[in-house]
mmCIF file of N, CA and C in Angstrom:
data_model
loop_
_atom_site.group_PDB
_atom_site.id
_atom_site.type_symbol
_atom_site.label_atom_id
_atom_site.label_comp_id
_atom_site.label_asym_id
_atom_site.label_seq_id
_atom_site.Cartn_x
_atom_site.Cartn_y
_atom_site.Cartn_z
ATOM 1 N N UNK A 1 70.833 29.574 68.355
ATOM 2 C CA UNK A 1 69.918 30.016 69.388
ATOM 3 C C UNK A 1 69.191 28.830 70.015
ATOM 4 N N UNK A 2 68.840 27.942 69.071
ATOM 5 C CA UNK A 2 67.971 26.959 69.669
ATOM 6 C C UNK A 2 69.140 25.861 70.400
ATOM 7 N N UNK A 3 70.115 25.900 70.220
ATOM 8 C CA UNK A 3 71.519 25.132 71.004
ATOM 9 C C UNK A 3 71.436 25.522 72.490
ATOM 10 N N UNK A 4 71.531 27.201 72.511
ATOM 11 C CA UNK A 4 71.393 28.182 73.692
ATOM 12 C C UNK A 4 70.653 27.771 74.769
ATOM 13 N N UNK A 5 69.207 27.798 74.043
ATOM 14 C CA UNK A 5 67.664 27.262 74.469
ATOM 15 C C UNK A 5 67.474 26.177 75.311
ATOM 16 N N UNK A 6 68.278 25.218 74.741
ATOM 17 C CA UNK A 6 68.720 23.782 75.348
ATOM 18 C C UNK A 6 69.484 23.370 76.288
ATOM 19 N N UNK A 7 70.346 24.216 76.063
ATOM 20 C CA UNK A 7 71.587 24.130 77.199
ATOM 21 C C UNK A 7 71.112 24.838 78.574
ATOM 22 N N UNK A 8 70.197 25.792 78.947
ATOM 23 C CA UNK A 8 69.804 26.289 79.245
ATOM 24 C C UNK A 8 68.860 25.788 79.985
ATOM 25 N N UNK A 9 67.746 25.141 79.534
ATOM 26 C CA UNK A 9 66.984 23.623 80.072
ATOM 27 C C UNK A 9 67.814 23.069 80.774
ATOM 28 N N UNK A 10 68.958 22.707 80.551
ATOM 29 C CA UNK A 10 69.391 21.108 80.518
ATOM 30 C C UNK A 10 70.008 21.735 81.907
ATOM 31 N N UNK A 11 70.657 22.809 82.033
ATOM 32 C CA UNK A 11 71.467 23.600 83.331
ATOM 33 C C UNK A 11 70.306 23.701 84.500
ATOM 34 N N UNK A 12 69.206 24.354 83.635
ATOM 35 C CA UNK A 12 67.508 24.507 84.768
ATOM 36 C C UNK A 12 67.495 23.447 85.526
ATOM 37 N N UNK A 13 67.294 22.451 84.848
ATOM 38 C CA UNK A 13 66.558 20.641 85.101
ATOM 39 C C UNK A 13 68.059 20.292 86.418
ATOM 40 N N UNK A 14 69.289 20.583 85.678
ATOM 41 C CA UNK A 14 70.024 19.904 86.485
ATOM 42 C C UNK A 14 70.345 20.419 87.897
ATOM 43 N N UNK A 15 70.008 22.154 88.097
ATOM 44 C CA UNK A 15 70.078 23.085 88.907
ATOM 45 C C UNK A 15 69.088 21.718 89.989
ATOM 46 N N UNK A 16 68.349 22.465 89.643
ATOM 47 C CA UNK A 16 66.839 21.912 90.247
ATOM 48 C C UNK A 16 66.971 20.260 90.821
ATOM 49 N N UNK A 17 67.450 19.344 89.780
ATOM 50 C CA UNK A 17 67.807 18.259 90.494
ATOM 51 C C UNK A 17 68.843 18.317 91.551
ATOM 52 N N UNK A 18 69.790 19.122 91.773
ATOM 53 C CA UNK A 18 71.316 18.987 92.621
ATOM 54 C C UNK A 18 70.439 19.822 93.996
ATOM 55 N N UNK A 19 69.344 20.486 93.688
ATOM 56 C CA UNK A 19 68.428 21.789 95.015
ATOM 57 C C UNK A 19 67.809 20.064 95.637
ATOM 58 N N UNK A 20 67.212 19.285 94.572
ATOM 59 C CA UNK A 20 66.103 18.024 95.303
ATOM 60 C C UNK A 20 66.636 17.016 95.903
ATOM 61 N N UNK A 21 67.858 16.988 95.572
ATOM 62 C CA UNK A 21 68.980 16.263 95.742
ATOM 63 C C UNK A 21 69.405 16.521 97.345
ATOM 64 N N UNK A 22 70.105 17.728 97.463
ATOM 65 C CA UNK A 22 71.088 18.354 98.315
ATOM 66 C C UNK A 22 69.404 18.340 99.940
ATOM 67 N N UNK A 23 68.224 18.845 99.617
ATOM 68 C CA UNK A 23 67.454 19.210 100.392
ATOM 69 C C UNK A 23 67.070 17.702 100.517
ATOM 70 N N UNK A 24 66.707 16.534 99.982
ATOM 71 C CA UNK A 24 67.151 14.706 100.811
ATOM 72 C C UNK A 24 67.879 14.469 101.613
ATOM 73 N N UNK A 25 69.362 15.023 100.964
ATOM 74 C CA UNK A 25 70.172 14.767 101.920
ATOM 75 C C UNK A 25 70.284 15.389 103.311
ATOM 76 N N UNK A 26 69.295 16.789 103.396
ATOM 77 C CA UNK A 26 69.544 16.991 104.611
ATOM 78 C C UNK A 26 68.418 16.421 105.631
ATOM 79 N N UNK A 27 67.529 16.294 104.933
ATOM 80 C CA UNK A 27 66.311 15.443 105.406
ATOM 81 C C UNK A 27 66.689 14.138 105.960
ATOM 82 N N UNK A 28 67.429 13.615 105.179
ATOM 83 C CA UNK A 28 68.032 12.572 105.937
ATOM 84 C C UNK A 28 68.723 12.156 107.072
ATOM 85 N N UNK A 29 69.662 13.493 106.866
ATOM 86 C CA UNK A 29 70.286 13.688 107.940
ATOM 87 C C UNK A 29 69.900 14.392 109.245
ATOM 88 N N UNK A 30 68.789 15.202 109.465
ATOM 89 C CA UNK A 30 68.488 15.674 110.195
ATOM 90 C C UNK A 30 67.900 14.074 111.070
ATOM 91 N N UNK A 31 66.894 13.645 109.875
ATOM 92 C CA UNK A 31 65.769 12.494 110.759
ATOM 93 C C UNK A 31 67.238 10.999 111.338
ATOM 94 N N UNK A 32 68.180 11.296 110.751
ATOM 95 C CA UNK A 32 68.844 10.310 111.352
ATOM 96 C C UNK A 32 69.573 11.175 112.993
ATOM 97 N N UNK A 33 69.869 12.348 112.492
ATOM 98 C CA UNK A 33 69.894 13.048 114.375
ATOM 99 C C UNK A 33 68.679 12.760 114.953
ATOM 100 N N UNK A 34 67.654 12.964 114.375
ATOM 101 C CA UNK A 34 66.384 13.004 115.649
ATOM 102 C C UNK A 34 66.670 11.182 116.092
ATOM 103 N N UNK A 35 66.861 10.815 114.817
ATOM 104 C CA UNK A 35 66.439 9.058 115.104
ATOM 105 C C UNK A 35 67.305 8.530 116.369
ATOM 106 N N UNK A 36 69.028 9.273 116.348
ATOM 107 C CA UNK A 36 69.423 9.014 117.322
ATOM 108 C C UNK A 36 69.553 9.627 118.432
ATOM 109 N N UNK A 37 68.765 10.787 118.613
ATOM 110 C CA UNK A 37 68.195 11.115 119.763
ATOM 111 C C UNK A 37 67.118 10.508 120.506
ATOM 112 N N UNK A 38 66.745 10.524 119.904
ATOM 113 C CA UNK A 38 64.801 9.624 120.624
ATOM 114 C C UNK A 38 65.386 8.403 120.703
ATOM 115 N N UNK A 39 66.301 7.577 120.182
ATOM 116 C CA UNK A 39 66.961 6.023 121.082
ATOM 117 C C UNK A 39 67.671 6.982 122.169
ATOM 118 N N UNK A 40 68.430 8.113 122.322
ATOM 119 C CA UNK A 40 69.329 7.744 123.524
ATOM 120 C C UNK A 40 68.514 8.796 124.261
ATOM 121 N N UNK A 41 67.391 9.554 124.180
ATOM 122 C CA UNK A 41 66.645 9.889 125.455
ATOM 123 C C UNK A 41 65.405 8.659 125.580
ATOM 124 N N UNK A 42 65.082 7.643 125.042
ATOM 125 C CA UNK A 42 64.347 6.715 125.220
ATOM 126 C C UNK A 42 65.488 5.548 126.774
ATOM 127 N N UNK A 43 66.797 5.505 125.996
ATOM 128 C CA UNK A 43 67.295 4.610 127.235
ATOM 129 C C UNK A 43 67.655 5.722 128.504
ATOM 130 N N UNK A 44 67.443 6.964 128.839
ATOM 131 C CA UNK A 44 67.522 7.786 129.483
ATOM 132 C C UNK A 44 66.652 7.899 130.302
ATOM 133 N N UNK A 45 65.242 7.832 129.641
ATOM 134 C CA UNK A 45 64.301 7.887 130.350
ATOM 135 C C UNK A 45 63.183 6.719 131.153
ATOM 136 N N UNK A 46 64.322 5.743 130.648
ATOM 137 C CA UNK A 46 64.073 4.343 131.201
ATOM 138 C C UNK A 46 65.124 4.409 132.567
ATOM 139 N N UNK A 47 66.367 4.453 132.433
ATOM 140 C CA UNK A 47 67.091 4.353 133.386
ATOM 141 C C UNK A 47 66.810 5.498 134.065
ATOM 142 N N UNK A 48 65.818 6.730 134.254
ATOM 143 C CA UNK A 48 65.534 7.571 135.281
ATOM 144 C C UNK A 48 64.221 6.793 136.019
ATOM 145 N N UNK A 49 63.270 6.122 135.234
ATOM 146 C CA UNK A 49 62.178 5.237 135.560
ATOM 147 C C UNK A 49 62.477 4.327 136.776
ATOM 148 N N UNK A 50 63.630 3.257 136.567
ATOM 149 C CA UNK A 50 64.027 2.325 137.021
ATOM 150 C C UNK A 50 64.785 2.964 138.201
ATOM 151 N N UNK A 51 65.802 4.071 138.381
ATOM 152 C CA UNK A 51 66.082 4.613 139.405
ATOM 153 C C UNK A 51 65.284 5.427 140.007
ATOM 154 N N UNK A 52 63.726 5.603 139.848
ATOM 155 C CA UNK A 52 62.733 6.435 140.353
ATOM 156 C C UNK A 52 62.154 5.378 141.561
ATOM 157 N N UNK A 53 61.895 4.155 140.984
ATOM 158 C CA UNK A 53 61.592 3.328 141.434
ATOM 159 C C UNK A 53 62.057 3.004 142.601
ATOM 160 N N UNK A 54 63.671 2.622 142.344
ATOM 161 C CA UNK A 54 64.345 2.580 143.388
ATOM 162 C C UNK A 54 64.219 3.551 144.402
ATOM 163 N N UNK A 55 64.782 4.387 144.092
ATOM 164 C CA UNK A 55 64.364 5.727 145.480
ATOM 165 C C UNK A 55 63.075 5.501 146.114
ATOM 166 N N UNK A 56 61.910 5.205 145.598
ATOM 167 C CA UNK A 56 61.260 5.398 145.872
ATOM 168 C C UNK A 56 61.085 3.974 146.918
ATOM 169 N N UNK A 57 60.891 2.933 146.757
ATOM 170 C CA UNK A 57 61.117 1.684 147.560
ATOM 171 C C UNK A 57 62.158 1.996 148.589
ATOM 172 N N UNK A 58 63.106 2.615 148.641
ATOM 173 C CA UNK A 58 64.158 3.279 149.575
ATOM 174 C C UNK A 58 63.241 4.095 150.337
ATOM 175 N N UNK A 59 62.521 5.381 150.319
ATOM 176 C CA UNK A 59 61.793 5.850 150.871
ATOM 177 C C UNK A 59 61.288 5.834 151.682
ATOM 178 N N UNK A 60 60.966 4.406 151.211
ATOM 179 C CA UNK A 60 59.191 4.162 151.954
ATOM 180 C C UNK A 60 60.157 3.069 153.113
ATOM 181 N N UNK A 61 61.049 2.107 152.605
ATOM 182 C CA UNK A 61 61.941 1.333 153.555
ATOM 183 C C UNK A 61 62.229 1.906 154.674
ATOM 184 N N UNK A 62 62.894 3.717 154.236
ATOM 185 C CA UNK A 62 63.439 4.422 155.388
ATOM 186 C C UNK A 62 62.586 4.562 155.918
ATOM 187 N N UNK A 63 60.974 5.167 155.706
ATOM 188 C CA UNK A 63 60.141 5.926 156.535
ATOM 189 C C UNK A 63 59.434 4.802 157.524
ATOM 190 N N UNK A 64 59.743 3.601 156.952
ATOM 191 C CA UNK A 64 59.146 2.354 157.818
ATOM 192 C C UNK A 64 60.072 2.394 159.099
ATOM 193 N N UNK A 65 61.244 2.166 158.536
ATOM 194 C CA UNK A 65 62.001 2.413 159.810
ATOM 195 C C UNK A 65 62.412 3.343 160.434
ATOM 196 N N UNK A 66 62.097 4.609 159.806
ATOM 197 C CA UNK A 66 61.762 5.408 160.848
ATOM 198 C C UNK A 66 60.750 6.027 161.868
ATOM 199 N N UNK A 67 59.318 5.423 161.367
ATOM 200 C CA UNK A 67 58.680 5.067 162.261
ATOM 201 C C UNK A 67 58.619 4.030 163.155
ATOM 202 N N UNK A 68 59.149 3.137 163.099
ATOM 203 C CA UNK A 68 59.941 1.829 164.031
ATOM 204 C C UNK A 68 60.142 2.234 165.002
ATOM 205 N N UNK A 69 61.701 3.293 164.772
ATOM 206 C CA UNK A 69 62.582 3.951 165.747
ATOM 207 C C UNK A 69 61.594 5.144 166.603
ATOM 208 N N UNK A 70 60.652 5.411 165.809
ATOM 209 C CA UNK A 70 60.203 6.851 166.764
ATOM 210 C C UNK A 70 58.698 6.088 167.452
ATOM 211 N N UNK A 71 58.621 5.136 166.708
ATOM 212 C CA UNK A 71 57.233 4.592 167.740
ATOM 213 C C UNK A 71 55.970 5.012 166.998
ATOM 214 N N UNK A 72 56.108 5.831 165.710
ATOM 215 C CA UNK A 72 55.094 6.414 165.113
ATOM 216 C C UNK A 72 55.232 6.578 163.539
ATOM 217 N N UNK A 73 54.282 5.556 162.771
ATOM 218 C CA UNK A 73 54.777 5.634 161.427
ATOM 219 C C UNK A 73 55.020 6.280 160.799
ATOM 220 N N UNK A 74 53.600 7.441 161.106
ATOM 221 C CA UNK A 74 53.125 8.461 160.140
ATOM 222 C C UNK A 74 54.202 9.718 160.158
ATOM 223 N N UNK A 75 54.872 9.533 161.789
ATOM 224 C CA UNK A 75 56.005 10.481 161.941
ATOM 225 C C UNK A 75 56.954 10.036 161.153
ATOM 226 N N UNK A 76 57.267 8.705 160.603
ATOM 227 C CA UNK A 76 58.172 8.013 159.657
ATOM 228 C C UNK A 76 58.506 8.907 158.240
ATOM 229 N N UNK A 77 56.998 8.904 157.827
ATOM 230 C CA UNK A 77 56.464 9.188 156.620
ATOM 231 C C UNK A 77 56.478 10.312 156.214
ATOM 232 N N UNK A 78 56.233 10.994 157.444
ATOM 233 C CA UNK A 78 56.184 12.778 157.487
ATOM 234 C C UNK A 78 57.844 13.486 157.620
ATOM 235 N N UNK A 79 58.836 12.380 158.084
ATOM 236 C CA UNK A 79 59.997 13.043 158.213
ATOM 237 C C UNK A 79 60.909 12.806 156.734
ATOM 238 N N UNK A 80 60.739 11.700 155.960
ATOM 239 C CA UNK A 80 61.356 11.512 155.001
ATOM 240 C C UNK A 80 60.238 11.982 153.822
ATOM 241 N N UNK A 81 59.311 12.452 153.653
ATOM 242 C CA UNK A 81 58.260 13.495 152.790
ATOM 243 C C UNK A 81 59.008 14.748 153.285
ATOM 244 N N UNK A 82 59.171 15.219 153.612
ATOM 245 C CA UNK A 82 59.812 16.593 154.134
ATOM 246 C C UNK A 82 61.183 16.912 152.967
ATOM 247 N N UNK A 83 61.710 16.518 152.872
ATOM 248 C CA UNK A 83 63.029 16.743 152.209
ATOM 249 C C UNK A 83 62.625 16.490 150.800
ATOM 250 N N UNK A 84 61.384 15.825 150.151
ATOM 251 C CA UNK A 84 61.144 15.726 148.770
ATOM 252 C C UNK A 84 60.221 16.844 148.428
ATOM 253 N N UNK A 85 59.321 16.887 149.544
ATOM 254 C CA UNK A 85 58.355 18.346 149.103
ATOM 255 C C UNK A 85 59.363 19.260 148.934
ATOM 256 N N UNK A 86 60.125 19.458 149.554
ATOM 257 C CA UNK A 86 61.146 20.899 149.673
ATOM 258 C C UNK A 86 61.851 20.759 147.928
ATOM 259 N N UNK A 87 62.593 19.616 147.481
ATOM 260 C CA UNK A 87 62.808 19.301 146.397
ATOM 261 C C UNK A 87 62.242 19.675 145.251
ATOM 262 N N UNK A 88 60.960 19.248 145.450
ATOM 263 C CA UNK A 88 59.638 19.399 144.505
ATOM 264 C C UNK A 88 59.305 21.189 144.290
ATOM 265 N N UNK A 89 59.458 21.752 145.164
ATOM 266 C CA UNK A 89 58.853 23.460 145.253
ATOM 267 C C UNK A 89 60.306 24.256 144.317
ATOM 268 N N UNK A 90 61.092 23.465 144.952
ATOM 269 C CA UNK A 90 62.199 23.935 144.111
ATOM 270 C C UNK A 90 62.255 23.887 142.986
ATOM 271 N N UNK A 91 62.129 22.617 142.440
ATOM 272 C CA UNK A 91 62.172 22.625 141.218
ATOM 273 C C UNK A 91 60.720 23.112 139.971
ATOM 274 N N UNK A 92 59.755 23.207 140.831
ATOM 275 C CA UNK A 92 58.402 23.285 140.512
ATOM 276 C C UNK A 92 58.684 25.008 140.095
ATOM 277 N N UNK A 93 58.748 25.946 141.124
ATOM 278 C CA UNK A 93 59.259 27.438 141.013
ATOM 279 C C UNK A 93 60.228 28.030 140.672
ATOM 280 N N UNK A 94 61.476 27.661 140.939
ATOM 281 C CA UNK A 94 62.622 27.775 140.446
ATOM 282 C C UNK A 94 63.324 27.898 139.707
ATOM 283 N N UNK A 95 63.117 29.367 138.361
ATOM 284 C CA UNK A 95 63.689 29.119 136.839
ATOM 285 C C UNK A 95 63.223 28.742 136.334
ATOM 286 N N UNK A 96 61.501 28.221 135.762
ATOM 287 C CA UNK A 96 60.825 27.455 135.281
ATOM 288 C C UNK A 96 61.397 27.062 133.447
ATOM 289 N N UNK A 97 62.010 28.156 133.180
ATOM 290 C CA UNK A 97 62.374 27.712 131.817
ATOM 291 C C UNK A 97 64.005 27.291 131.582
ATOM 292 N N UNK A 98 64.619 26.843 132.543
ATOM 293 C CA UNK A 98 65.977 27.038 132.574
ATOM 294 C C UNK A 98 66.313 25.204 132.033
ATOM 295 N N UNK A 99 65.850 24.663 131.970
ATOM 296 C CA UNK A 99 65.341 23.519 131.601
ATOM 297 C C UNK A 99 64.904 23.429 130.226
ATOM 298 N N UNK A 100 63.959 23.911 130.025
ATOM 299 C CA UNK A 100 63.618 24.037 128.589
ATOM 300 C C UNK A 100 64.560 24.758 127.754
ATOM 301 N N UNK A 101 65.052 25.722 128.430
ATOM 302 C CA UNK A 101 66.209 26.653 127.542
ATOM 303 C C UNK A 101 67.397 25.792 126.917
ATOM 304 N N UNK A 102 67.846 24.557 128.084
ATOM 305 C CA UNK A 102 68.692 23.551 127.922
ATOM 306 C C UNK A 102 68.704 22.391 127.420
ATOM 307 N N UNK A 103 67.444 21.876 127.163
ATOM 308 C CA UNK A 103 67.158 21.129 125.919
ATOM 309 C C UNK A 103 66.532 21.691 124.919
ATOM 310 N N UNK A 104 66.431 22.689 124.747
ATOM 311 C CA UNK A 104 65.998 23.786 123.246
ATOM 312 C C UNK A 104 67.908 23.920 122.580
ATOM 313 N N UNK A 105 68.517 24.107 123.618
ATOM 314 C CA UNK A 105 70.254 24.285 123.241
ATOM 315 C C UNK A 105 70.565 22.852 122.897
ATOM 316 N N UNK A 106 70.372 22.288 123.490
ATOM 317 C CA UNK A 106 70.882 20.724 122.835
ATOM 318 C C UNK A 106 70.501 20.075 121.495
ATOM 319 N N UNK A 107 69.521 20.238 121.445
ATOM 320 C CA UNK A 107 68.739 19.874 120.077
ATOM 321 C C UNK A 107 69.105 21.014 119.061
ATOM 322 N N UNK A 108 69.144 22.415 119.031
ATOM 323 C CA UNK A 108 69.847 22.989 118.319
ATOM 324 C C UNK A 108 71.182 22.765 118.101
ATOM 325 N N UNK A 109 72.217 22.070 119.043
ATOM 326 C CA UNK A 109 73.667 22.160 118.854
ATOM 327 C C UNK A 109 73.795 21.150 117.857
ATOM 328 N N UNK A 110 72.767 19.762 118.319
ATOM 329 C CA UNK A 110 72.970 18.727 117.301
ATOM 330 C C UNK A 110 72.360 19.228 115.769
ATOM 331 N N UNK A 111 71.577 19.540 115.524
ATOM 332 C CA UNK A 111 70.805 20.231 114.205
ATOM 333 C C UNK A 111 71.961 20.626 113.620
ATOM 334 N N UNK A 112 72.673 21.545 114.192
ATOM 335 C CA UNK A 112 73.900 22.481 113.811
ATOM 336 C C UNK A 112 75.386 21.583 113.594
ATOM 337 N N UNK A 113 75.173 20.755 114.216
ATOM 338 C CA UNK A 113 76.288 20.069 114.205
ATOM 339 C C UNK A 113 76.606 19.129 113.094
ATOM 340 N N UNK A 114 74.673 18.356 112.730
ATOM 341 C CA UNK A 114 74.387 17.546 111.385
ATOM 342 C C UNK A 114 74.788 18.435 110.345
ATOM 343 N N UNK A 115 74.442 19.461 110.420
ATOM 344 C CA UNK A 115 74.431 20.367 109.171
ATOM 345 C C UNK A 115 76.085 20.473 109.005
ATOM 346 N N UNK A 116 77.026 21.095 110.048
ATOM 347 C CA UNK A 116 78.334 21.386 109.848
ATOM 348 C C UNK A 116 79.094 20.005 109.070
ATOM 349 N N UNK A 117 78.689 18.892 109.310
ATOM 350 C CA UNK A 117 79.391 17.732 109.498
ATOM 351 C C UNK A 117 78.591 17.086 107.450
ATOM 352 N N UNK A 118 77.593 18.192 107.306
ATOM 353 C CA UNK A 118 77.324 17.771 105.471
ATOM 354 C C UNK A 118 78.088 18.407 104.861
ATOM 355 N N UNK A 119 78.640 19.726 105.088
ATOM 356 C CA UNK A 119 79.211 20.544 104.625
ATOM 357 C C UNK A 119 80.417 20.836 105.106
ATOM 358 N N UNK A 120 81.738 20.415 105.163
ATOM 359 C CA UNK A 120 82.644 20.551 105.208
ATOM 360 C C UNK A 120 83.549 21.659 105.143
ATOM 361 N N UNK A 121 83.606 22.024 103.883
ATOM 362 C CA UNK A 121 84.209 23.418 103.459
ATOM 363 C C UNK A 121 83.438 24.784 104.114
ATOM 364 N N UNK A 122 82.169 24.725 104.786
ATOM 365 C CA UNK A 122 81.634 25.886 105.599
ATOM 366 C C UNK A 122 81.667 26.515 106.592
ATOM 367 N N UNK A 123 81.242 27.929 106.162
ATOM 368 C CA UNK A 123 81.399 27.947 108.246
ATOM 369 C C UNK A 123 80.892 27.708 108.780
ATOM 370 N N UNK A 124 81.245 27.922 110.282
ATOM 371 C CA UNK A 124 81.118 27.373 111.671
ATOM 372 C C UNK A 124 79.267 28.319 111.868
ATOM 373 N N UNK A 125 78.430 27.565 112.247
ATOM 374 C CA UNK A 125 76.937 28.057 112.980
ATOM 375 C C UNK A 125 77.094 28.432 113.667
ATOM 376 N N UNK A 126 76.644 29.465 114.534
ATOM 377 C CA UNK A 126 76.759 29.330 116.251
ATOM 378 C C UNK A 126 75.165 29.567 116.658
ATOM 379 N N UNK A 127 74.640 29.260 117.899
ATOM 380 C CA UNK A 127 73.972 29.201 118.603
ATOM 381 C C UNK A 127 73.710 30.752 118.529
ATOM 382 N N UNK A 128 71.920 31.447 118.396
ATOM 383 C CA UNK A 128 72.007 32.420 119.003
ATOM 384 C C UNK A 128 71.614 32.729 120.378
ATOM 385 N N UNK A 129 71.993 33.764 120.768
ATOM 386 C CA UNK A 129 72.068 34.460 122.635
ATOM 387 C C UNK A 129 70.404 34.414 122.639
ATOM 388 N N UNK A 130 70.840 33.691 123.885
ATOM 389 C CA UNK A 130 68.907 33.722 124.170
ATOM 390 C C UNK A 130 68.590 35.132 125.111
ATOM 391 N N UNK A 131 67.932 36.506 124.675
ATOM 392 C CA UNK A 131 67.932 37.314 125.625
ATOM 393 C C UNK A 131 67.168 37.057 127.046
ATOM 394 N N UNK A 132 66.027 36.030 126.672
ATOM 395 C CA UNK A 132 65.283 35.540 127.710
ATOM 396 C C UNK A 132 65.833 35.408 128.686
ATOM 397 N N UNK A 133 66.504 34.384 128.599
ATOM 398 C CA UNK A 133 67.767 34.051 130.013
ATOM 399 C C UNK A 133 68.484 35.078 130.775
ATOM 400 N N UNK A 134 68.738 36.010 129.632
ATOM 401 C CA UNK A 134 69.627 37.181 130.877
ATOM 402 C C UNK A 134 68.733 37.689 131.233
ATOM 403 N N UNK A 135 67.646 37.712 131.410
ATOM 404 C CA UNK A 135 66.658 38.421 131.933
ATOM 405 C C UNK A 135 65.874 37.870 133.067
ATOM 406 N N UNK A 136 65.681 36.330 133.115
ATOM 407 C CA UNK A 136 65.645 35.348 134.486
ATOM 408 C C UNK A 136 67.012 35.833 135.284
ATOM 409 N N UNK A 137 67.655 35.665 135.049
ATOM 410 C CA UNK A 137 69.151 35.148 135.966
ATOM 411 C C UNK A 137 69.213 36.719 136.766
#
């Protein structure tokens, strides 16, 4: 009995170590997805910076010269502002969560994907149906 007793421990302890074990490893693996997410939306959101910039020096280039051509700056300014406000309302009103829905899906696919890629022999995750969305669209 007291053999029983022991073996019994020894199965507990080792249970329990392979649970502290297995739940590291996914810890790990999750923070190494986030880790390489936040580098590749960090160079993402640099190269939208740097091409913001640009446009924007473009802009102001065009609206110079198009007040040049019309004899009136502010008409410059007011004709190439026109096509970004319109831009802006759009995207400002427009589906407001359709965006968020799509990086809420991305970051879940990768989560899902770390996980598929620890476990081998398992099944396949899938994404669940967002009812929200059919209900915008």
């Amino acid at each position: 009995m007291d053999q029983l007793s022991s073996r019994l421990k020894q199965i507990t302890s080792e249970l329990k170590e392979y649970l502290e074990t297995r739940i590291d490893l996914l810890v790990l693996n999750v923070g190494d997805q986030i880790s390489a997410w936040v580098g590749l939306s960090t160079q993402k959101i640099i190269g939208y910076l740097i091409l913001s910039f640009g446009l924007l020096f473009a802009s102001i280039a065009l609206a110079i010269y198009l007040g040049d051509l019309l004899q009136n700056e502010a008409l410059g300014y007011l004709i190439v502002s026109i096509p970004l406000l319109i831009l802006g309302l759009i995207f400002a009103f427009a589906k407001p969560f359709g965006i968020a829905n799509s990086v809420q899906k991305q970051l879940m696919s990768g989560i899902l994907k770390a996980i598929e890629e620890e476990k081998p022999g398992s099944k396949k995750l899938k994404l669940p149906e967002h009812k929200e969305q059919e209900k915008l669209d």
